[in-house]
Tab-separated table of C-alpha atoms in Angstrom:
chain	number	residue	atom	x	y	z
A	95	UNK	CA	73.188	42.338	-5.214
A	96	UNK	CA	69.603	41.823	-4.601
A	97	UNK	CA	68.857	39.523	-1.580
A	98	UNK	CA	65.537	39.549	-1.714
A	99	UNK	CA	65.018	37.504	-4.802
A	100	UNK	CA	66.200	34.385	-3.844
A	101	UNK	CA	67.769	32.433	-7.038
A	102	UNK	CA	68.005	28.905	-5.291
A	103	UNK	CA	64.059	29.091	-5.159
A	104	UNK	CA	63.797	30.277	-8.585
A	105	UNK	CA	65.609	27.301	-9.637
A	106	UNK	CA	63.230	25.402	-7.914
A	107	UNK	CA	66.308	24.240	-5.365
A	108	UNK	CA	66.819	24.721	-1.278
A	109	UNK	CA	68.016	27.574	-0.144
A	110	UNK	CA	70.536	28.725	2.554
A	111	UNK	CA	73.147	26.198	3.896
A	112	UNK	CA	71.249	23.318	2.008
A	113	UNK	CA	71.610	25.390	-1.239
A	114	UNK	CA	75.074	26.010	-0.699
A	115	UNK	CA	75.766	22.497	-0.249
A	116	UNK	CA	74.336	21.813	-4.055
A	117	UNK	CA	77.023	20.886	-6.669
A	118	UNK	CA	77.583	22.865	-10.114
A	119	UNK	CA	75.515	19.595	-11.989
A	120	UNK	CA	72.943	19.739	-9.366
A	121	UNK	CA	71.861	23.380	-10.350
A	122	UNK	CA	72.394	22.906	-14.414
A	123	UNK	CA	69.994	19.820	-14.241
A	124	UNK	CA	67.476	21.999	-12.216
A	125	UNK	CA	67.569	25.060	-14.584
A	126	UNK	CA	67.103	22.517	-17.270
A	127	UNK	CA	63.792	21.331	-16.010
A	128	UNK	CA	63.128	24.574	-15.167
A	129	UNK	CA	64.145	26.201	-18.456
A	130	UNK	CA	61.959	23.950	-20.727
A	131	UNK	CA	58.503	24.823	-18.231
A	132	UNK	CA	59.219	28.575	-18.563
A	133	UNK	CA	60.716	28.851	-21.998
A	134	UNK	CA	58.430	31.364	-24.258
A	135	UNK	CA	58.078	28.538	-26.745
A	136	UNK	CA	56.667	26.494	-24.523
A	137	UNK	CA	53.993	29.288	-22.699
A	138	UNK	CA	52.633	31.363	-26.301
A	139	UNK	CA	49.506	33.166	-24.293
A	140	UNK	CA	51.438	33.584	-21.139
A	141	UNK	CA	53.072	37.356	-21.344
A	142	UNK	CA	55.216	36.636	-18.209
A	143	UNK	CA	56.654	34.176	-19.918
A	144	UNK	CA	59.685	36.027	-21.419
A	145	UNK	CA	60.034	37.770	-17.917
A	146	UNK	CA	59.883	34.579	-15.864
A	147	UNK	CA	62.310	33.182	-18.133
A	148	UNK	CA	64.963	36.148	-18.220
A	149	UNK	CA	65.155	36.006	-14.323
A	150	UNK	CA	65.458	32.268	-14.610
A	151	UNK	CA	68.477	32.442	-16.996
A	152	UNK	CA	70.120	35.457	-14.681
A	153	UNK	CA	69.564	33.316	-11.689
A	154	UNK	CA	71.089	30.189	-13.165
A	155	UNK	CA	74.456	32.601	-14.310
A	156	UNK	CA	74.454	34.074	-10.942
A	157	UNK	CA	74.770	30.641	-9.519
A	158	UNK	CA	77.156	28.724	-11.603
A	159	UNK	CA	79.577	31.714	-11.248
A	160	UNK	CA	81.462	30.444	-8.236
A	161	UNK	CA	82.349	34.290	-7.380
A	162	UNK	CA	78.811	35.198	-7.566
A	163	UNK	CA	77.842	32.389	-5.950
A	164	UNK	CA	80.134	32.581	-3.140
A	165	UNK	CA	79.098	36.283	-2.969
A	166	UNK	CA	75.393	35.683	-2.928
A	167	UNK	CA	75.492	33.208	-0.284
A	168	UNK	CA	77.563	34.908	1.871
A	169	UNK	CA	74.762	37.647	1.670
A	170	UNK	CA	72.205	35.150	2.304
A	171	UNK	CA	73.846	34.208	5.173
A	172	UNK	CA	73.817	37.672	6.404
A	173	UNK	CA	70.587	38.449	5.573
A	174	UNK	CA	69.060	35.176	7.541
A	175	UNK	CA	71.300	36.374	10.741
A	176	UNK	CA	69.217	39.488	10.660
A	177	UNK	CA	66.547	38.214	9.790
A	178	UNK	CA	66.823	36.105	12.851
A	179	UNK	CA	68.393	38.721	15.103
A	180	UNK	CA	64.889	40.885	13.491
A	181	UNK	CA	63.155	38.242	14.111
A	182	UNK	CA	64.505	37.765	17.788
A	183	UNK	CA	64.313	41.307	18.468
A	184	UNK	CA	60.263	41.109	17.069
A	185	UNK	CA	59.632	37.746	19.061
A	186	UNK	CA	61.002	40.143	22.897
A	187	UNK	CA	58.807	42.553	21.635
A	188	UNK	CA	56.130	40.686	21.367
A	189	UNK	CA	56.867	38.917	24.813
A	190	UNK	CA	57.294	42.153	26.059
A	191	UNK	CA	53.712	43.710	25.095
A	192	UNK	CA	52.272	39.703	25.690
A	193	UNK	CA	53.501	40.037	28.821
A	194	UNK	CA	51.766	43.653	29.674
A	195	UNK	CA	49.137	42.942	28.023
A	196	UNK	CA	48.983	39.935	30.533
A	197	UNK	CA	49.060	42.509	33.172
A	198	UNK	CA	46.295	44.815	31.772
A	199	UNK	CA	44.464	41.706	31.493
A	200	UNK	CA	45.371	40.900	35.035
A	201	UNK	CA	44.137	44.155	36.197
A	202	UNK	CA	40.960	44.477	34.474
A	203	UNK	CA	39.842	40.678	35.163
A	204	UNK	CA	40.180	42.016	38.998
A	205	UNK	CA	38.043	44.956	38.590
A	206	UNK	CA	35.446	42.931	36.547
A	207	UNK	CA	35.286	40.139	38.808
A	208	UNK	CA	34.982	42.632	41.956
A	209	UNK	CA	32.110	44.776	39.793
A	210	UNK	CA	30.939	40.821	38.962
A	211	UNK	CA	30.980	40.623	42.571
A	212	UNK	CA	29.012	43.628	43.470
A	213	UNK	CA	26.376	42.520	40.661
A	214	UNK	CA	26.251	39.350	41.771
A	215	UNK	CA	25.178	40.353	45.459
A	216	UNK	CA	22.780	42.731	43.866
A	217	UNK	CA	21.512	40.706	41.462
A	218	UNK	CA	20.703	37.629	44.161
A	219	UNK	CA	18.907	40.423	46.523
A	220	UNK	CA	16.998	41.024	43.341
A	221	UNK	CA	16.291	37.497	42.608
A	222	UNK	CA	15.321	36.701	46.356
A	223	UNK	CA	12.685	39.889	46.171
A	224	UNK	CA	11.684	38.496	42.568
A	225	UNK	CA	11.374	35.144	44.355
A	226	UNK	CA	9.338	36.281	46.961
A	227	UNK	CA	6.585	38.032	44.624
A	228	UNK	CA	7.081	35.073	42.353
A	229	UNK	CA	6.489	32.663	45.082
A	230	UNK	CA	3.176	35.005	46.055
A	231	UNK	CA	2.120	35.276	42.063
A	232	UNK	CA	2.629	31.028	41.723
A	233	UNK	CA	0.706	30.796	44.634
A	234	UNK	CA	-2.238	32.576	43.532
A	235	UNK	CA	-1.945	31.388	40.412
A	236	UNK	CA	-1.713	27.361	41.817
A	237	UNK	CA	-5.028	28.362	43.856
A	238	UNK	CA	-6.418	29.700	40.638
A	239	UNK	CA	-5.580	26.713	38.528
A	240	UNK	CA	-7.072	24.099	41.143
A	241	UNK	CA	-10.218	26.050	41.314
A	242	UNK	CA	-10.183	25.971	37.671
A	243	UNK	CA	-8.950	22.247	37.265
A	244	UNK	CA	-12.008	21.609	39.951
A	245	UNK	CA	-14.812	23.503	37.528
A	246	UNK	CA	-13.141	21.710	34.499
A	247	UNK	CA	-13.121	18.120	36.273
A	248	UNK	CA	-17.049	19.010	37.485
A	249	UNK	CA	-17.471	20.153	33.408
A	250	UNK	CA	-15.952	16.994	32.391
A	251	UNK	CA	-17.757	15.012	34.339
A	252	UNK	CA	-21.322	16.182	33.636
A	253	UNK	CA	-20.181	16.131	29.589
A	254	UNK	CA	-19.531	12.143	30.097
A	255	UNK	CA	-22.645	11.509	31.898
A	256	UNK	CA	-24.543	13.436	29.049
A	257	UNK	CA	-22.559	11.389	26.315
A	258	UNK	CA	-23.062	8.311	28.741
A	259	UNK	CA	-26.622	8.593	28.122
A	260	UNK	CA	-26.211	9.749	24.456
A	261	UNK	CA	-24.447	6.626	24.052
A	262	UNK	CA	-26.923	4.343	25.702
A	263	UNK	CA	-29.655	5.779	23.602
A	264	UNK	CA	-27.685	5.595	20.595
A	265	UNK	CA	-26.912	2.086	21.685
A	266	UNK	CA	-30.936	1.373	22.022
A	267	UNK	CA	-31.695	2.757	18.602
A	268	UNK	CA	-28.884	0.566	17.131
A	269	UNK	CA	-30.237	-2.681	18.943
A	270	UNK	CA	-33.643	-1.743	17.887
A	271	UNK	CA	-32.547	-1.561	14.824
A	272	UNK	CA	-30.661	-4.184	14.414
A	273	UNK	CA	-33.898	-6.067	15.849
A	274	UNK	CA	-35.737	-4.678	13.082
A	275	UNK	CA	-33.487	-5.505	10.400
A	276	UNK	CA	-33.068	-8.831	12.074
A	277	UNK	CA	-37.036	-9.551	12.200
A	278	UNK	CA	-37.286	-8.073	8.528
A	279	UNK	CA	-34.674	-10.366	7.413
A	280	UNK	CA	-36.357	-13.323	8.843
A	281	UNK	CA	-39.825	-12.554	7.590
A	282	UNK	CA	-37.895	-11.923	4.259
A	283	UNK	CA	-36.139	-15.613	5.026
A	284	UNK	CA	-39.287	-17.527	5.605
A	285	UNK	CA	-41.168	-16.099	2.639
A	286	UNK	CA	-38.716	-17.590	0.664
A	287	UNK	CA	-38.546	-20.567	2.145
A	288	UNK	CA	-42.395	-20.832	1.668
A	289	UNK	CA	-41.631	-19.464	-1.740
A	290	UNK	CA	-39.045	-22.461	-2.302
A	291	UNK	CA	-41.200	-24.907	-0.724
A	292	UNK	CA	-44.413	-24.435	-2.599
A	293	UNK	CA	-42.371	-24.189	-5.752
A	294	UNK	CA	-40.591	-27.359	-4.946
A	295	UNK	CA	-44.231	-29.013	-3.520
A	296	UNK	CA	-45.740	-27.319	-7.411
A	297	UNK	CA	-42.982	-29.083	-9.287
A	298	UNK	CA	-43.516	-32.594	-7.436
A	299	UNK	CA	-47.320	-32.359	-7.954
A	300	UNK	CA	-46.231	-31.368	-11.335
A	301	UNK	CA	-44.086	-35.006	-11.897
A	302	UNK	CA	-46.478	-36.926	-10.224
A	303	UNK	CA	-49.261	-35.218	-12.535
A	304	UNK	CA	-46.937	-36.340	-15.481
A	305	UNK	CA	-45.938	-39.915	-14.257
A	306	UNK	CA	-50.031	-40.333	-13.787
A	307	UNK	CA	-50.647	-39.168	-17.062
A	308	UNK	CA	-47.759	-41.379	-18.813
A	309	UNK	CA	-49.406	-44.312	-16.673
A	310	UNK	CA	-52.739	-43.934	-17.870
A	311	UNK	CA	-51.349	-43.403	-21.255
A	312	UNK	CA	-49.683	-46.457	-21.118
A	313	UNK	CA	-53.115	-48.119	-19.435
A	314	UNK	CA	-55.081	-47.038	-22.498
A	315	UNK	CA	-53.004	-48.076	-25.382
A	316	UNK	CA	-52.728	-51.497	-23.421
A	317	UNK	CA	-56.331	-51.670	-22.791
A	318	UNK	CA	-56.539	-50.630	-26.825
A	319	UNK	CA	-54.458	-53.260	-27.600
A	320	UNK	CA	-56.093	-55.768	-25.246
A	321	UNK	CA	-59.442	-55.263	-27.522
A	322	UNK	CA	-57.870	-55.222	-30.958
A	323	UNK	CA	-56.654	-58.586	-30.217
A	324	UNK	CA	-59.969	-59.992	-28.363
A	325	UNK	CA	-61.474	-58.385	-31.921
A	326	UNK	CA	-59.125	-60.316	-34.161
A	327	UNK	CA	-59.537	-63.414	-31.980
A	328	UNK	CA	-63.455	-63.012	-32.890
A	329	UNK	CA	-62.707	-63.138	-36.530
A	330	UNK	CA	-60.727	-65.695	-36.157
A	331	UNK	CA	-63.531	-67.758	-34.528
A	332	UNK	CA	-66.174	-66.387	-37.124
A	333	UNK	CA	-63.360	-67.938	-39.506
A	334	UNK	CA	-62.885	-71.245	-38.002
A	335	UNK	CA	-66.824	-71.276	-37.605
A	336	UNK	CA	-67.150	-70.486	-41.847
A	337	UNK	CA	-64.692	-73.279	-42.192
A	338	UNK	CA	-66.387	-75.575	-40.090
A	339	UNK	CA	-69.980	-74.666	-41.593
A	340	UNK	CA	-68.073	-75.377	-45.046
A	341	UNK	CA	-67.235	-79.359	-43.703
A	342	UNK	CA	-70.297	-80.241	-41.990
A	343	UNK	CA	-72.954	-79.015	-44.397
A	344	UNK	CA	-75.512	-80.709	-42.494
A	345	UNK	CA	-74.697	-77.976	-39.228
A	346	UNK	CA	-75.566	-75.417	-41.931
A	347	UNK	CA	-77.625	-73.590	-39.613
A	348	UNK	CA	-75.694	-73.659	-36.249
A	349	UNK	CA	-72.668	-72.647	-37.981
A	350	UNK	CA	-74.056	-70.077	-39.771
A	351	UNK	CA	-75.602	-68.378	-36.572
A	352	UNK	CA	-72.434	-68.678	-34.664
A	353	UNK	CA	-70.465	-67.064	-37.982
A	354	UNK	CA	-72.980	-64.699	-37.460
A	355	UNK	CA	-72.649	-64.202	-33.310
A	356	UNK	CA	-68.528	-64.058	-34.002
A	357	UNK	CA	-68.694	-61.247	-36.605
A	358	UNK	CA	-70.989	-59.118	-34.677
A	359	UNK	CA	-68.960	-59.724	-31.364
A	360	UNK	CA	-66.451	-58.762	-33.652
A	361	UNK	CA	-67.207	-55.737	-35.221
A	362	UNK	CA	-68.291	-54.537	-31.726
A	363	UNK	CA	-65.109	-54.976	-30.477
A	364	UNK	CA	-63.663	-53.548	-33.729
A	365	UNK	CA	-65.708	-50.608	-33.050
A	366	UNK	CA	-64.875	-50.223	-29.053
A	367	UNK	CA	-61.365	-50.097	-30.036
A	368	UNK	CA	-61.890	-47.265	-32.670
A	369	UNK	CA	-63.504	-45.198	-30.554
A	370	UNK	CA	-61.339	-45.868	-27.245
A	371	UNK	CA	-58.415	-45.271	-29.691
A	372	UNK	CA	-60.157	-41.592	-31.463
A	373	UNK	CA	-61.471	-40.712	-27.787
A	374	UNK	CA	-58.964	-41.217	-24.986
A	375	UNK	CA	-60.152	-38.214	-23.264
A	376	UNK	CA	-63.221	-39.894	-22.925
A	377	UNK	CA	-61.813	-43.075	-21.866
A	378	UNK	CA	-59.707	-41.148	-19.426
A	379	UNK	CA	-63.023	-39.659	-17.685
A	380	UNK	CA	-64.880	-43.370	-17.608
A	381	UNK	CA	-61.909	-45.034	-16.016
A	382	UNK	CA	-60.192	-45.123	-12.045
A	383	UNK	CA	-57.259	-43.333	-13.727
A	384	UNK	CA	-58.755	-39.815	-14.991
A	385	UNK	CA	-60.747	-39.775	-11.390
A	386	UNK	CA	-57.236	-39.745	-9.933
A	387	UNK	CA	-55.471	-37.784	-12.424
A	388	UNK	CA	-58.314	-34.759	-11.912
A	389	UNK	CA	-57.080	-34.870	-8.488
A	390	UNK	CA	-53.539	-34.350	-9.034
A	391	UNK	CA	-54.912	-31.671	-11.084
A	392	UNK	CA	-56.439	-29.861	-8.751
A	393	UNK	CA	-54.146	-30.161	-6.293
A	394	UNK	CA	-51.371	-28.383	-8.545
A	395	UNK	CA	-53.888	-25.596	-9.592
A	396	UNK	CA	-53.928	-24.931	-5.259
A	397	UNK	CA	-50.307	-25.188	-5.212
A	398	UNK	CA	-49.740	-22.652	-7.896
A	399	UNK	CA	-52.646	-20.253	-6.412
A	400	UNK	CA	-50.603	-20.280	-2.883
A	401	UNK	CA	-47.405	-19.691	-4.657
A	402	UNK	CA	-48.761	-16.380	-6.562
A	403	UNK	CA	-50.337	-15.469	-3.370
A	404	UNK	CA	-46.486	-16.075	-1.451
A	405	UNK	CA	-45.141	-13.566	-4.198
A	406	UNK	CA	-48.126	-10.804	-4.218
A	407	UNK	CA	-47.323	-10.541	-0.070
């Protein structure tokens, strides 16, 4: 019998005293479950399949023989006592060469540390020569650097005295720029404000011009109207006078004289108003008004000269 292929583990049970331990119903129920996972029916494309499943079944009648049974587990039991006394006898062994290796060890950490030691004395007689030149290089080197450090700090401070004054005259060119700008600006800022001002003083010239004009308008047609009705008073008088004449026919002659007197007056008048009314640019330049107006005239014809003067400069 074959100890080495262990059937409680094929069955998927424990092995040793626990598997010994297992009843008859305990091991048919496990080769059940087992039997239906392995079974070829079950695995088609697996070829270890029918294998797998022929060591199951021998393991499973191997076990529920109680002879075989009883005979494979009393071979298991002898195989785990070597296997312990092997694995005893492997464990003092291995104590055994631990332990000289532990010795070796022992040995060779002595003559390492004592060769440490001798490297270690040389090595700090090396470092304090290496110190000693290294303390003679830094301090050349420290000498060195503050000399430099000294030409640098000299450099540095002639460079920011030259961009101290770069500055300042950059700073001069900006103010006199800025004074330029500012005095352009305002030269800009008071031509338009003379600009505005002369256009605002044209426009107001302009609507007084206007309002003058609309007043001596209005004057003229009043004045027009003034003589149309002195003119229709007068024939009403050279009227009345006819009618008079007409009652007393013995005042022939002074009636007819002042019919006479009322329809010249009258056609005068008639005649003032015809031509005050077809002339009233003549009218304009025989009365207070136009005198006035010409002014106002003149005075816009200066404002708008200035003006186009303001926008030529």
């Amino acid at each position: 019998m074959c100890v080495y292929l262990d059937h409680y583990i094929i069955l998927g049970l424990p092995s040793g005293k626990d598997g010994a331990k297992l009843t008859l119903k305990e091991i048919t129920k496990a080769y059940k479950v087992k039997a239906l996972l392995l079974h070829p029916d079950k695995n088609p494309y697996d070829s270890k399949a029918t294998a797998q499943f022929q060591r199951l079944q021998s393991s499973y009648d191997i076990l529920k023989d109680d002879k075989a049974r009883k005979l494979f587990d009393e071979e298991l039991s002898r195989e785990s006592e070597r296997d312990a006394k092997r694995r005893k006898m492997d464990s003092d062994f291995d104590r055994k060469e631990e332990e000289e290796e532990r010795a070796k060890a022992a040995e060779a950490k002595a003559r390492e540390e004592a060769r440490a030691r001798a490297a270690e004395a040389k090595a700090r007689e090396a470092r304090a020569e290496a110190k000693a030149k290294e303390d003679a290089r830094a301090s050349r080197e420290a000498r060195a650097k503050e000399e430099a450090r000294t030409r640098e700090r000299a450099e540095a401070k002639a460079r920011e005295e030259l961009r101290a004054r770069e500055e300042a005259r950059t700073r001069a060119r900006a103010e006199a720029k800025a004074r330029e700008e500012l005095r352009a600006r305002t030269e800009v800022k008071a031509r338009e404000e003379a600009r505005a001002r002369a256009i605002a003083q044209a426009k107001e010239e302009a609507r007084r011009a206007a309002l003058i004009r609309e007043e001596v308008r209005v004057r003229a047609e009043a004045r027009a109207r003034e003589e149309a009705r002195a003119a229709e008073k007068a024939k009403e008088e050279a009227r009345a006078a006819a009618e008079v004449a007409a009652k007393y026919k013995d005042e022939a002659i002074i009636a007819t004289n002042a019919a006479l007197a009322a329809t010249v007056k009258a056609k005068e008048a008639e005649a003032k108003a015809k031509a005050d009314s077809s002339s009233s640019t003549c009218s304009y330049l025989s009365s207070p008004e136009a005198s006035l107006l010409l002014q106002v005239e003149n005075q816009l014809l200066q404002a708008v000269l200035l003006l186009d003067r303001l926008n030529h400069s």
